[in-house]
Amino acid sequence: MAVNPSAAAVTFPRAVERDSGQPVARCYQCQKCSAGCPLSFAADLKIHQVVRLVQLGLKDEALSARAIWLCTGCKTCQARCPNEIDGARVTDALRVMALRERRPAEKAVKDFHFSFLLMVELLGRAYEVGLILLQKLLTRNLTQDLGLGLRMMARGKLRLLPSRAPGAREVARIFQRARELQ
Amino acid sequence: MKYGYYPGCSLHSTGREYDLSTRAVLGRLGLEVEELKGWNCCGATSAHSTSDFLALALPMRNLALAEAQGRDLLAPCAACYSGLRQAAAALEAGEGRALVAEEEQRRITGRPFTGRVRARHPLEVLSVPDAVAGLKRAVRRPLKGLKVAAYYGCLLVRPPRAAAFEDPEQPRSMERLLSAAGAEPVEWSYRTDCCGAGLAFSRPALVGELCSRLRVEARRAGAEALSTACPLCQTNLESRGAEGRLPVFYFTELLGLALDLGGRGSWFRRHLVSPRPLLSRLGLG
């Protein structure tokens, strides 16, 4: 891989180490993380490769990886890393950077997080029906999981109407502060 | 000792039967709980995926409420549990990001979180030796012949330093409880593998692959049912992927069945894969 020395080659690894709190430079590519990662089979890059891109300062490649959006945060990589690097916090940090640059590689995953958090900001708690409807609108996929949703509703697993939790106002202020601190 | 009870959002909706069975089992075994007043969503996967601040401040508000009410928190949802534990661990380690989140939530809510109370999982509380002995004495209908695969998923055991209350690679607490209830836990290798969790709505096919593999492996080990301790795991395992469908219980439902607790009809009828044929065949219906 040709490495073009650029400003990002220096600043990007430092920014990721700072935002994730993880000593990314320590990684020596033993690949224990990727061996245990449940999404290795499905992602464009394995987690040890994502970490390598960060070390090399290859910002564009790292931020456009689908892998950072497919990470479920299961922390298997963290539990097994001999260098105490939490790969899931690295992907967390990279996702936030990708969002800031408005280029999420997995739009449906991003839309889900956005929909989920909007409900929490408005109501203080999750609201599945609202989140599902909003995500359907955003992804324009109206039929997905329709049958499942109806079956869950029939079994009393989904509340039709939203309710605002006591304390929702405090929660909304926490969200507001999150935006101010960004 | 009375615990605060943090149901989290799922136990009020998709995981209602987990809520009902947990409260019933805790009550029968003499563990008093009271729902945390004014609790909020822990933020789950979506918070840590998009904002480190939210991932810390949202759980901390709940911990601060628990501290003000003077009680440790029982959190049956593995995702909530891990979120609460990770926020508390980051604060205890003095991480700057956690200090900032605590200070901000304190400024907004007027309630501090200083680390005086802890979040615990019902699996931990119920599987200590005294509690297992108490369970054994209270069992009225041993789950004879029920071959079940104990499934822990991710967040009860990881990240180990913050969340695990036992060996994170080889947990045994659920097997101990299921054995005490008279069931036969099987040996299998996928007990702490991920179900796909929060990707269920955005990448359902992927989650289906993960869940199919878990069910197929549980069956290969001889299990006729799965036992879970997380509403995301339970829902995904019941609803995602086509292969190896089998009943997926919450571990508290199985304990409640062995304890012959009333009201369990309203737990089992909520399942997407009915456990009734299996239970009838074993004479446990």
PDB file of C-alpha atoms in Angstrom, chain B residues 82-233:
ATOM      1  CA  SER B  82     -23.413  -2.890  30.811  1.00  0.00           C
ATOM      2  CA  GLY B  83     -24.070   0.786  30.045  1.00  0.00           C
ATOM      3  CA  LEU B  84     -24.554   1.577  33.729  1.00  0.00           C
ATOM      4  CA  ARG B  85     -21.461  -0.419  34.691  1.00  0.00           C
ATOM      5  CA  GLN B  86     -19.279   1.136  31.987  1.00  0.00           C
ATOM      6  CA  ALA B  87     -20.259   4.670  32.996  1.00  0.00           C
ATOM      7  CA  ALA B  88     -19.579   3.933  36.672  1.00  0.00           C
ATOM      8  CA  ALA B  89     -16.255   2.245  35.874  1.00  0.00           C
ATOM      9  CA  ALA B  90     -15.081   5.182  33.751  1.00  0.00           C
ATOM     10  CA  LEU B  91     -15.898   7.560  36.594  1.00  0.00           C
ATOM     11  CA  GLU B  92     -14.200   5.371  39.173  1.00  0.00           C
ATOM     12  CA  ALA B  93     -11.083   5.241  36.990  1.00  0.00           C
ATOM     13  CA  GLY B  94     -11.108   9.039  36.933  1.00  0.00           C
ATOM     14  CA  GLU B  95     -11.398   9.270  33.139  1.00  0.00           C
ATOM     15  CA  GLY B  96     -11.738  12.895  32.094  1.00  0.00           C
ATOM     16  CA  ARG B  97     -14.698  12.210  29.786  1.00  0.00           C
ATOM     17  CA  ALA B  98     -16.599  10.614  32.677  1.00  0.00           C
ATOM     18  CA  LEU B  99     -15.791  13.463  35.051  1.00  0.00           C
ATOM     19  CA  VAL B 100     -17.137  15.923  32.473  1.00  0.00           C
ATOM     20  CA  ALA B 101     -20.319  13.878  31.902  1.00  0.00           C
ATOM     21  CA  GLU B 102     -20.940  13.553  35.637  1.00  0.00           C
ATOM     22  CA  GLU B 103     -20.406  17.253  36.234  1.00  0.00           C
ATOM     23  CA  GLU B 104     -22.756  18.168  33.393  1.00  0.00           C
ATOM     24  CA  GLN B 105     -25.521  15.792  34.476  1.00  0.00           C
ATOM     25  CA  ARG B 106     -25.131  17.024  38.055  1.00  0.00           C
ATOM     26  CA  ARG B 107     -25.448  20.630  36.903  1.00  0.00           C
ATOM     27  CA  ILE B 108     -28.602  19.811  34.928  1.00  0.00           C
ATOM     28  CA  THR B 109     -30.316  17.526  37.448  1.00  0.00           C
ATOM     29  CA  GLY B 110     -28.969  18.804  40.753  1.00  0.00           C
ATOM     30  CA  ARG B 111     -28.165  15.203  41.770  1.00  0.00           C
ATOM     31  CA  PRO B 112     -24.573  13.959  42.000  1.00  0.00           C
ATOM     32  CA  PHE B 113     -23.339  10.465  41.264  1.00  0.00           C
ATOM     33  CA  THR B 114     -20.327   9.747  43.430  1.00  0.00           C
ATOM     34  CA  GLY B 115     -20.112   5.979  43.019  1.00  0.00           C
ATOM     35  CA  ARG B 116     -21.836   5.124  46.312  1.00  0.00           C
ATOM     36  CA  VAL B 117     -24.364   2.781  44.672  1.00  0.00           C
ATOM     37  CA  ARG B 118     -23.757   0.049  42.093  1.00  0.00           C
ATOM     38  CA  ALA B 119     -25.665  -1.498  39.225  1.00  0.00           C
ATOM     39  CA  ARG B 120     -26.037  -5.255  39.480  1.00  0.00           C
ATOM     40  CA  HIS B 121     -27.631  -7.897  37.301  1.00  0.00           C
ATOM     41  CA  PRO B 122     -30.317 -10.276  38.648  1.00  0.00           C
ATOM     42  CA  LEU B 123     -28.258 -13.191  37.341  1.00  0.00           C
ATOM     43  CA  GLU B 124     -25.448 -12.210  39.697  1.00  0.00           C
ATOM     44  CA  VAL B 125     -27.684 -11.636  42.687  1.00  0.00           C
ATOM     45  CA  LEU B 126     -29.623 -14.873  42.171  1.00  0.00           C
ATOM     46  CA  SER B 127     -26.599 -17.097  41.515  1.00  0.00           C
ATOM     47  CA  VAL B 128     -24.617 -16.504  44.716  1.00  0.00           C
ATOM     48  CA  PRO B 129     -24.445 -19.738  46.783  1.00  0.00           C
ATOM     49  CA  ASP B 130     -27.053 -18.702  49.371  1.00  0.00           C
ATOM     50  CA  ALA B 131     -29.542 -17.678  46.701  1.00  0.00           C
ATOM     51  CA  VAL B 132     -29.047 -20.913  44.737  1.00  0.00           C
ATOM     52  CA  ALA B 133     -29.627 -22.914  47.924  1.00  0.00           C
ATOM     53  CA  GLY B 134     -32.789 -20.879  48.564  1.00  0.00           C
ATOM     54  CA  LEU B 135     -33.957 -21.508  45.011  1.00  0.00           C
ATOM     55  CA  LYS B 136     -33.382 -25.264  45.366  1.00  0.00           C
ATOM     56  CA  ARG B 137     -35.508 -25.334  48.518  1.00  0.00           C
ATOM     57  CA  ALA B 138     -38.291 -23.352  46.846  1.00  0.00           C
ATOM     58  CA  VAL B 139     -38.541 -25.391  43.634  1.00  0.00           C
ATOM     59  CA  ARG B 140     -41.923 -27.077  43.329  1.00  0.00           C
ATOM     60  CA  ARG B 141     -41.916 -28.289  39.748  1.00  0.00           C
ATOM     61  CA  PRO B 142     -38.396 -29.365  38.751  1.00  0.00           C
ATOM     62  CA  LEU B 143     -37.810 -28.759  35.030  1.00  0.00           C
ATOM     63  CA  LYS B 144     -37.129 -32.435  34.449  1.00  0.00           C
ATOM     64  CA  GLY B 145     -36.011 -33.369  30.967  1.00  0.00           C
ATOM     65  CA  LEU B 146     -35.645 -29.776  29.762  1.00  0.00           C
ATOM     66  CA  LYS B 147     -32.426 -29.614  27.767  1.00  0.00           C
ATOM     67  CA  VAL B 148     -31.582 -25.951  27.551  1.00  0.00           C
ATOM     68  CA  ALA B 149     -28.660 -23.907  26.239  1.00  0.00           C
ATOM     69  CA  ALA B 150     -27.689 -21.048  28.550  1.00  0.00           C
ATOM     70  CA  TYR B 151     -26.917 -18.025  26.393  1.00  0.00           C
ATOM     71  CA  TYR B 152     -25.194 -15.003  27.955  1.00  0.00           C
ATOM     72  CA  GLY B 153     -24.511 -12.896  24.882  1.00  0.00           C
ATOM     73  CA  CYS B 154     -22.100  -9.993  25.153  1.00  0.00           C
ATOM     74  CA  LEU B 155     -22.858  -7.442  27.727  1.00  0.00           C
ATOM     75  CA  LEU B 156     -23.244  -9.501  30.880  1.00  0.00           C
ATOM     76  CA  VAL B 157     -19.609 -10.487  30.582  1.00  0.00           C
ATOM     77  CA  ARG B 158     -18.023  -7.641  28.622  1.00  0.00           C
ATOM     78  CA  PRO B 159     -16.193  -5.390  28.925  1.00  0.00           C
ATOM     79  CA  PRO B 160     -14.861  -7.769  31.583  1.00  0.00           C
ATOM     80  CA  ARG B 161     -13.420  -5.240  34.016  1.00  0.00           C
ATOM     81  CA  ALA B 162     -16.589  -3.149  34.100  1.00  0.00           C
ATOM     82  CA  ALA B 163     -19.322  -5.734  33.636  1.00  0.00           C
ATOM     83  CA  ALA B 164     -18.254  -9.302  34.388  1.00  0.00           C
ATOM     84  CA  PHE B 165     -19.121 -10.790  37.760  1.00  0.00           C
ATOM     85  CA  GLU B 166     -17.633 -14.135  36.772  1.00  0.00           C
ATOM     86  CA  ASP B 167     -15.233 -15.609  34.202  1.00  0.00           C
ATOM     87  CA  PRO B 168     -16.050 -13.626  31.030  1.00  0.00           C
ATOM     88  CA  GLU B 169     -15.110 -16.476  28.671  1.00  0.00           C
ATOM     89  CA  GLN B 170     -16.642 -19.329  30.694  1.00  0.00           C
ATOM     90  CA  PRO B 171     -19.548 -17.942  32.720  1.00  0.00           C
ATOM     91  CA  ARG B 172     -21.505 -20.493  34.742  1.00  0.00           C
ATOM     92  CA  SER B 173     -24.053 -18.545  36.766  1.00  0.00           C
ATOM     93  CA  MET B 174     -26.994 -19.302  34.471  1.00  0.00           C
ATOM     94  CA  GLU B 175     -26.157 -23.011  34.285  1.00  0.00           C
ATOM     95  CA  ARG B 176     -26.032 -23.122  38.103  1.00  0.00           C
ATOM     96  CA  LEU B 177     -29.502 -21.623  38.321  1.00  0.00           C
ATOM     97  CA  LEU B 178     -30.978 -23.805  35.589  1.00  0.00           C
ATOM     98  CA  SER B 179     -29.546 -26.936  37.232  1.00  0.00           C
ATOM     99  CA  ALA B 180     -30.956 -25.864  40.583  1.00  0.00           C
ATOM    100  CA  ALA B 181     -34.329 -25.537  38.840  1.00  0.00           C
ATOM    101  CA  GLY B 182     -34.036 -29.149  37.684  1.00  0.00           C
ATOM    102  CA  ALA B 183     -33.246 -28.447  34.011  1.00  0.00           C
ATOM    103  CA  GLU B 184     -30.353 -29.934  32.070  1.00  0.00           C
ATOM    104  CA  PRO B 185     -28.049 -27.221  30.690  1.00  0.00           C
ATOM    105  CA  VAL B 186     -26.132 -28.435  27.628  1.00  0.00           C
ATOM    106  CA  GLU B 187     -22.469 -27.815  26.889  1.00  0.00           C
ATOM    107  CA  TRP B 188     -21.948 -25.584  23.875  1.00  0.00           C
ATOM    108  CA  SER B 189     -19.410 -23.093  22.575  1.00  0.00           C
ATOM    109  CA  TYR B 190     -21.452 -20.055  21.572  1.00  0.00           C
ATOM    110  CA  ARG B 191     -22.610 -18.871  24.976  1.00  0.00           C
ATOM    111  CA  THR B 192     -21.010 -15.430  24.786  1.00  0.00           C
ATOM    112  CA  ASP B 193     -21.210 -14.809  21.028  1.00  0.00           C
ATOM    113  CA  CYS B 194     -23.112 -11.750  19.805  1.00  0.00           C
ATOM    114  CA  CYS B 195     -26.714 -11.945  18.476  1.00  0.00           C
ATOM    115  CA  GLY B 196     -26.297  -8.768  16.422  1.00  0.00           C
ATOM    116  CA  ALA B 197     -28.200  -6.655  18.942  1.00  0.00           C
ATOM    117  CA  GLY B 198     -28.996  -3.167  17.700  1.00  0.00           C
ATOM    118  CA  LEU B 199     -28.456  -3.998  14.016  1.00  0.00           C
ATOM    119  CA  ALA B 200     -31.786  -5.874  13.989  1.00  0.00           C
ATOM    120  CA  PHE B 201     -33.732  -3.101  12.259  1.00  0.00           C
ATOM    121  CA  SER B 202     -30.997  -1.660  10.071  1.00  0.00           C
ATOM    122  CA  ARG B 203     -29.321  -4.905   8.918  1.00  0.00           C
ATOM    123  CA  PRO B 204     -31.855  -7.661   9.680  1.00  0.00           C
ATOM    124  CA  ALA B 205     -30.328 -10.217   7.299  1.00  0.00           C
ATOM    125  CA  LEU B 206     -26.974 -10.001   9.066  1.00  0.00           C
ATOM    126  CA  VAL B 207     -28.593 -10.421  12.465  1.00  0.00           C
ATOM    127  CA  GLY B 208     -30.501 -13.361  10.999  1.00  0.00           C
ATOM    128  CA  GLU B 209     -27.237 -15.062  10.074  1.00  0.00           C
ATOM    129  CA  LEU B 210     -25.845 -14.592  13.581  1.00  0.00           C
ATOM    130  CA  CYS B 211     -29.034 -15.829  15.260  1.00  0.00           C
ATOM    131  CA  SER B 212     -29.414 -18.812  12.936  1.00  0.00           C
ATOM    132  CA  ARG B 213     -25.916 -19.933  13.792  1.00  0.00           C
ATOM    133  CA  LEU B 214     -26.572 -19.597  17.522  1.00  0.00           C
ATOM    134  CA  ARG B 215     -29.764 -21.657  17.313  1.00  0.00           C
ATOM    135  CA  VAL B 216     -28.221 -24.300  15.069  1.00  0.00           C
ATOM    136  CA  GLU B 217     -25.267 -24.693  17.452  1.00  0.00           C
ATOM    137  CA  ALA B 218     -27.564 -24.881  20.486  1.00  0.00           C
ATOM    138  CA  ARG B 219     -29.561 -27.611  18.761  1.00  0.00           C
ATOM    139  CA  ARG B 220     -26.439 -29.456  17.720  1.00  0.00           C
ATOM    140  CA  ALA B 221     -25.499 -29.582  21.420  1.00  0.00           C
ATOM    141  CA  GLY B 222     -28.857 -31.213  22.139  1.00  0.00           C
ATOM    142  CA  ALA B 223     -30.782 -28.203  23.410  1.00  0.00           C
ATOM    143  CA  GLU B 224     -34.514 -27.870  22.786  1.00  0.00           C
ATOM    144  CA  ALA B 225     -34.657 -24.321  24.105  1.00  0.00           C
ATOM    145  CA  LEU B 226     -32.458 -21.312  24.780  1.00  0.00           C
ATOM    146  CA  SER B 227     -32.252 -19.366  28.019  1.00  0.00           C
ATOM    147  CA  THR B 228     -31.381 -15.648  27.828  1.00  0.00           C
ATOM    148  CA  ALA B 229     -30.863 -12.691  30.136  1.00  0.00           C
ATOM    149  CA  CYS B 230     -31.348  -9.805  27.715  1.00  0.00           C
ATOM    150  CA  PRO B 231     -34.428  -8.526  25.868  1.00  0.00           C
ATOM    151  CA  LEU B 232     -32.463  -7.762  22.688  1.00  0.00           C
ATOM    152  CA  CYS B 233     -30.976 -11.266  22.556  1.00  0.00           C
TER     153      CYS B 233
END
